[in-house]
C-alpha positions as a LaTeX table, in Angstrom:
\begin{tabular}{lrrr}
\hline
Residue & $x$ (\AA) & $y$ (\AA) & $z$ (\AA) \\
\hline
Met1 & 0.03 & $-0.07$ & $-0.01$ \\
Pro2 & 1.68 & 3.41 & $-0.94$ \\
Leu3 & 0.55 & 4.99 & 2.32 \\
His4 & 4.09 & 6.35 & 2.86 \\
Lys5 & 3.31 & 7.37 & 6.63 \\
Ser6 & 0.38 & 8.29 & 8.99 \\
Tyr7 & 1.18 & 9.67 & 12.36 \\
Thr8 & 0.11 & 11.88 & 15.20 \\
Ile9 & 2.22 & 15.08 & 15.24 \\
Ala10 & 0.16 & 16.90 & 18.01 \\
Pro11 & $-2.89$ & 16.40 & 20.07 \\
Asn12 & $-5.61$ & 15.93 & 17.97 \\
Thr13 & $-3.46$ & 16.50 & 14.71 \\
Lys14 & $-2.74$ & 14.02 & 12.16 \\
Leu15 & $-0.51$ & 14.02 & 9.13 \\
Leu16 & $-0.90$ & 11.41 & 6.32 \\
Val17 & 1.51 & 11.13 & 3.23 \\
Trp18 & 0.76 & 9.16 & 0.32 \\
Lys19 & 3.64 & 8.05 & $-2.17$ \\
Ile20 & 1.69 & 7.89 & $-5.86$ \\
Thr21 & 2.90 & 4.67 & $-7.61$ \\
Glu22 & $-0.68$ & 3.30 & $-8.70$ \\
Ser23 & $-2.22$ & 3.70 & $-12.23$ \\
Leu24 & $-5.08$ & 6.03 & $-12.66$ \\
Glu25 & $-7.18$ & 3.04 & $-12.89$ \\
Glu26 & $-6.13$ & 1.74 & $-9.46$ \\
Leu27 & $-6.46$ & 5.13 & $-7.81$ \\
Ser28 & $-9.96$ & 5.47 & $-9.32$ \\
Asn29 & $-11.10$ & 1.86 & $-8.11$ \\
Gly30 & $-13.40$ & 2.31 & $-5.13$ \\
Thr31 & $-13.12$ & 5.90 & $-4.95$ \\
Glu32 & $-16.42$ & 7.57 & $-4.80$ \\
Leu33 & $-16.69$ & 11.31 & $-5.56$ \\
Lys34 & $-19.27$ & 13.93 & $-5.60$ \\
Asp35 & $-20.60$ & 14.95 & $-8.87$ \\
Val36 & $-18.81$ & 18.36 & $-8.90$ \\
Cys37 & $-15.53$ & 16.74 & $-8.10$ \\
Gln38 & $-16.12$ & 14.13 & $-10.68$ \\
Ser39 & $-16.60$ & 16.99 & $-13.25$ \\
Arg40 & $-13.53$ & 18.68 & $-12.36$ \\
Ile41 & $-11.25$ & 15.64 & $-12.70$ \\
Asp42 & $-12.76$ & 14.83 & $-15.89$ \\
Ser43 & $-11.60$ & 18.26 & $-16.94$ \\
Met44 & $-8.33$ & 17.59 & $-15.88$ \\
Lys45 & $-5.94$ & 17.30 & $-18.93$ \\
Ser46 & $-3.05$ & 16.18 & $-16.90$ \\
Glu47 & $-2.74$ & 12.58 & $-15.83$ \\
Gln48 & $-0.60$ & 13.42 & $-12.94$ \\
His49 & $-3.07$ & 16.17 & $-11.64$ \\
Arg50 & $-5.73$ & 13.44 & $-11.59$ \\
Lys51 & $-3.38$ & 11.04 & $-9.83$ \\
Gly52 & $-2.60$ & 13.76 & $-7.11$ \\
Phe53 & $-6.38$ & 14.82 & $-6.83$ \\
Leu54 & $-7.36$ & 10.83 & $-6.13$ \\
Ser55 & $-4.37$ & 10.00 & $-3.88$ \\
Val56 & $-5.72$ & 12.90 & $-1.51$ \\
Arg57 & $-9.09$ & 11.17 & $-1.61$ \\
Lys58 & $-7.18$ & 7.89 & $-0.83$ \\
Leu59 & $-5.59$ & 9.65 & 2.34 \\
Leu60 & $-9.20$ & 10.94 & 3.27 \\
Asn61 & $-10.37$ & 7.19 & 3.34 \\
Glu62 & $-7.18$ & 6.35 & 5.56 \\
Ala63 & $-8.22$ & 9.21 & 7.96 \\
Gly64 & $-11.57$ & 8.10 & 8.10 \\
Tyr65 & $-13.29$ & 10.48 & 5.70 \\
Thr66 & $-14.65$ & 10.37 & 2.25 \\
Asp67 & $-14.77$ & 12.89 & $-0.64$ \\
Phe68 & $-18.27$ & 13.59 & 0.55 \\
Asp69 & $-16.90$ & 14.97 & 3.96 \\
Leu70 & $-14.78$ & 17.59 & 2.26 \\
Phe71 & $-15.86$ & 21.23 & 0.98 \\
Tyr72 & $-14.25$ & 24.42 & 0.11 \\
Thr73 & $-15.34$ & 27.88 & 1.26 \\
Glu74 & $-15.52$ & 30.74 & $-0.97$ \\
Asp75 & $-11.74$ & 31.89 & $-0.35$ \\
Gly76 & $-10.88$ & 28.29 & $-1.69$ \\
Lys77 & $-9.92$ & 26.95 & 1.72 \\
Pro78 & $-10.71$ & 23.12 & 2.28 \\
His79 & $-12.74$ & 22.05 & 5.53 \\
Leu80 & $-14.46$ & 18.97 & 6.84 \\
Lys81 & $-17.83$ & 18.64 & 7.71 \\
Asp82 & $-17.19$ & 17.57 & 11.32 \\
Gly83 & $-15.45$ & 20.97 & 11.99 \\
Lys84 & $-11.91$ & 19.78 & 11.93 \\
Asn85 & $-9.38$ & 21.69 & 9.80 \\
Ile86 & $-7.54$ & 20.06 & 6.93 \\
Ser87 & $-4.85$ & 21.09 & 4.53 \\
Ile88 & $-4.13$ & 19.37 & 1.29 \\
Thr89 & $-0.53$ & 19.48 & $-0.82$ \\
His90 & 0.38 & 17.36 & $-3.75$ \\
Ser91 & 3.60 & 17.40 & $-5.84$ \\
Phe92 & 4.55 & 14.64 & $-8.43$ \\
Ser93 & 4.80 & 11.65 & $-7.12$ \\
Phe94 & 3.62 & 12.52 & $-3.31$ \\
Ser95 & 0.44 & 13.97 & $-1.75$ \\
Ala96 & $-0.31$ & 14.67 & 1.75 \\
Ile97 & $-3.05$ & 16.16 & 4.13 \\
Ile98 & $-2.86$ & 17.18 & 7.74 \\
Ile99 & $-5.98$ & 17.31 & 9.86 \\
Ser100 & $-6.40$ & 18.93 & 13.29 \\
Asp101 & $-8.54$ & 21.20 & 15.64 \\
Lys102 & $-6.14$ & 23.98 & 15.23 \\
Ser103 & $-5.52$ & 26.01 & 12.18 \\
Ile104 & $-3.13$ & 24.20 & 9.92 \\
Gly105 & $-1.34$ & 24.70 & 6.87 \\
Ile106 & 0.76 & 22.05 & 4.70 \\
Asp107 & 3.08 & 21.98 & 1.60 \\
Met108 & 5.35 & 19.92 & $-0.48$ \\
Glu109 & 7.73 & 20.58 & $-3.02$ \\
Ile110 & 10.41 & 18.84 & $-5.01$ \\
Arg111 & 14.01 & 20.08 & $-4.50$ \\
Arg112 & 15.16 & 21.57 & $-7.67$ \\
Glu113 & 17.52 & 24.21 & $-8.55$ \\
Lys114 & 14.87 & 26.17 & $-10.48$ \\
Ala115 & 14.08 & 27.41 & $-6.89$ \\
Ile116 & 17.62 & 29.63 & $-7.36$ \\
Lys117 & 15.80 & 31.59 & $-10.52$ \\
Ile118 & 12.95 & 32.60 & $-8.74$ \\
Ala119 & 14.09 & 33.13 & $-5.16$ \\
Asp120 & 13.74 & 36.96 & $-5.18$ \\
Lys121 & 9.88 & 36.51 & $-5.79$ \\
Phe122 & 9.21 & 35.04 & $-2.42$ \\
Ile123 & 12.37 & 35.89 & $-0.51$ \\
Asn124 & 13.38 & 39.28 & 1.29 \\
Arg125 & 15.32 & 39.20 & 4.44 \\
Glu126 & 15.98 & 35.44 & 4.78 \\
Phe127 & 18.72 & 36.08 & 2.15 \\
Asp128 & 20.84 & 37.49 & 4.99 \\
Phe129 & 21.30 & 33.99 & 6.54 \\
Leu130 & 21.38 & 31.95 & 3.35 \\
Asn131 & 24.82 & 30.54 & 1.94 \\
Thr132 & 24.59 & 31.11 & $-2.03$ \\
Asp133 & 28.15 & 29.58 & $-2.31$ \\
Asp134 & 26.90 & 26.20 & $-1.08$ \\
Val135 & 24.39 & 25.21 & $-4.04$ \\
Ser136 & 23.08 & 21.99 & $-2.23$ \\
Asp137 & 22.36 & 23.55 & 0.98 \\
Tyr138 & 20.97 & 26.84 & $-0.65$ \\
Val139 & 18.48 & 24.89 & $-2.64$ \\
Ser140 & 17.47 & 22.80 & 0.50 \\
Arg141 & 16.75 & 26.18 & 2.44 \\
Leu142 & 15.13 & 28.03 & $-0.34$ \\
Ile143 & 12.38 & 25.08 & $-0.74$ \\
Val144 & 12.04 & 24.93 & 3.21 \\
Ile145 & 11.20 & 28.65 & 2.88 \\
Trp146 & 9.01 & 28.23 & $-0.03$ \\
Gly147 & 7.01 & 25.55 & 1.64 \\
Val148 & 6.76 & 27.36 & 4.93 \\
Lys149 & 5.29 & 30.47 & 2.94 \\
Glu150 & 2.95 & 28.23 & 1.19 \\
Ala151 & 1.77 & 26.48 & 4.09 \\
Leu152 & 1.02 & 29.75 & 6.13 \\
Tyr153 & $-0.62$ & 31.23 & 3.12 \\
Lys154 & $-2.95$ & 28.17 & 3.07 \\
Met155 & $-3.21$ & 28.38 & 6.73 \\
Phe156 & $-4.59$ & 32.19 & 6.70 \\
Ser157 & $-6.21$ & 31.83 & 3.13 \\
Arg158 & $-6.03$ & 35.44 & 2.80 \\
Lys159 & $-6.11$ & 37.37 & $-0.46$ \\
Gly160 & $-3.28$ & 40.02 & $-0.78$ \\
Leu161 & $-1.01$ & 37.90 & 1.71 \\
Ser162 & 2.48 & 38.20 & 0.14 \\
Phe163 & 5.20 & 35.83 & 0.57 \\
Lys164 & 7.87 & 38.34 & 0.24 \\
Gln165 & 6.18 & 41.26 & 2.10 \\
Asn166 & 4.38 & 39.79 & 4.77 \\
Ile167 & 5.98 & 36.40 & 5.69 \\
Glu168 & 9.56 & 36.33 & 7.21 \\
Val169 & 11.11 & 32.82 & 7.89 \\
Ala170 & 13.59 & 33.22 & 10.87 \\
Pro171 & 17.17 & 31.64 & 10.57 \\
Phe172 & 17.17 & 27.98 & 10.98 \\
Glu173 & 19.28 & 24.88 & 10.79 \\
Met174 & 18.43 & 21.79 & 8.44 \\
Gly175 & 19.31 & 19.65 & 11.07 \\
Asp176 & 16.93 & 21.02 & 13.57 \\
Thr177 & 13.86 & 20.26 & 11.22 \\
Lys178 & 11.77 & 23.01 & 12.63 \\
Gly179 & 11.69 & 26.84 & 12.73 \\
Thr180 & 9.58 & 30.06 & 13.38 \\
Ala181 & 8.16 & 32.31 & 10.91 \\
Thr182 & 6.49 & 35.59 & 11.33 \\
Val183 & 3.42 & 36.97 & 9.50 \\
Asn184 & 2.23 & 40.47 & 9.59 \\
Tyr185 & $-0.71$ & 41.36 & 7.35 \\
Met186 & $-3.72$ & 43.42 & 8.34 \\
Glu187 & $-4.99$ & 41.93 & 11.65 \\
Ile188 & $-2.65$ & 39.18 & 11.48 \\
Glu189 & 0.65 & 39.62 & 13.63 \\
Gly190 & 2.28 & 36.71 & 15.28 \\
Asn191 & 5.23 & 33.96 & 15.09 \\
Tyr192 & 4.30 & 30.51 & 13.95 \\
Pro193 & 6.30 & 27.31 & 14.39 \\
Phe194 & 6.91 & 25.20 & 11.22 \\
Tyr195 & 8.32 & 21.54 & 10.85 \\
Phe196 & 9.88 & 20.23 & 8.03 \\
Glu197 & 11.29 & 16.88 & 6.99 \\
Glu198 & 13.03 & 15.77 & 3.65 \\
Ile199 & 11.36 & 12.73 & 1.75 \\
Glu200 & 13.32 & 11.39 & $-1.00$ \\
Asp201 & 13.54 & 14.24 & $-3.46$ \\
Phe202 & 10.92 & 16.20 & $-1.90$ \\
Thr203 & 10.59 & 18.58 & 1.37 \\
Leu204 & 7.33 & 18.63 & 3.36 \\
Val205 & 6.50 & 21.54 & 5.45 \\
Tyr206 & 3.59 & 22.05 & 7.99 \\
Ser207 & 2.71 & 24.63 & 10.33 \\
Ile208 & 0.25 & 24.66 & 13.51 \\
Asp209 & $-1.32$ & 27.83 & 14.90 \\
Asn210 & $-0.57$ & 27.53 & 18.54 \\
Asn211 & $-1.51$ & 31.38 & 19.10 \\
\hline
\end{tabular}
């Protein structure tokens, strides 16, 4: 079974990761979808996107939910009908979800040097602690920072929230697998912990609102 991992990371907070190895037919088998979701997947031209979509439904099943328990509000943020919060990510051969009583956000990105070319689009003061001479370390840290900002953006789901101007990641060590980021936007002002791990060629990042 391609459930890569499933574990409780905090009280009432569960993280599940799926490694996509199945065919589209195998992922579709036994997966019931709401009419709107069936229409959505039918309109997807990319098989990879379809697999990501269906693997998330497999993760929902593993967590005791179905597609019928998942809904989206007008801001595009996913929710569960039992009141728990959920955040979703999928990237190439992996997908992941995090479910919690608290506000949460998750992101998963493949590590590649493409991040160097677009770093100035999502990084500001973080350049001060990045070592651009060590390409491997530089890319690894860029992906963590990118993932942190994606996760926090998903947590707040606030239009206009800028990765570069409103979210700042404090210096961190790769070996610590955690850190802190500050968000300042409108009435949002606080520090938020984040956690990360490298899985094969990917980096998984999540944040939990403990404020």
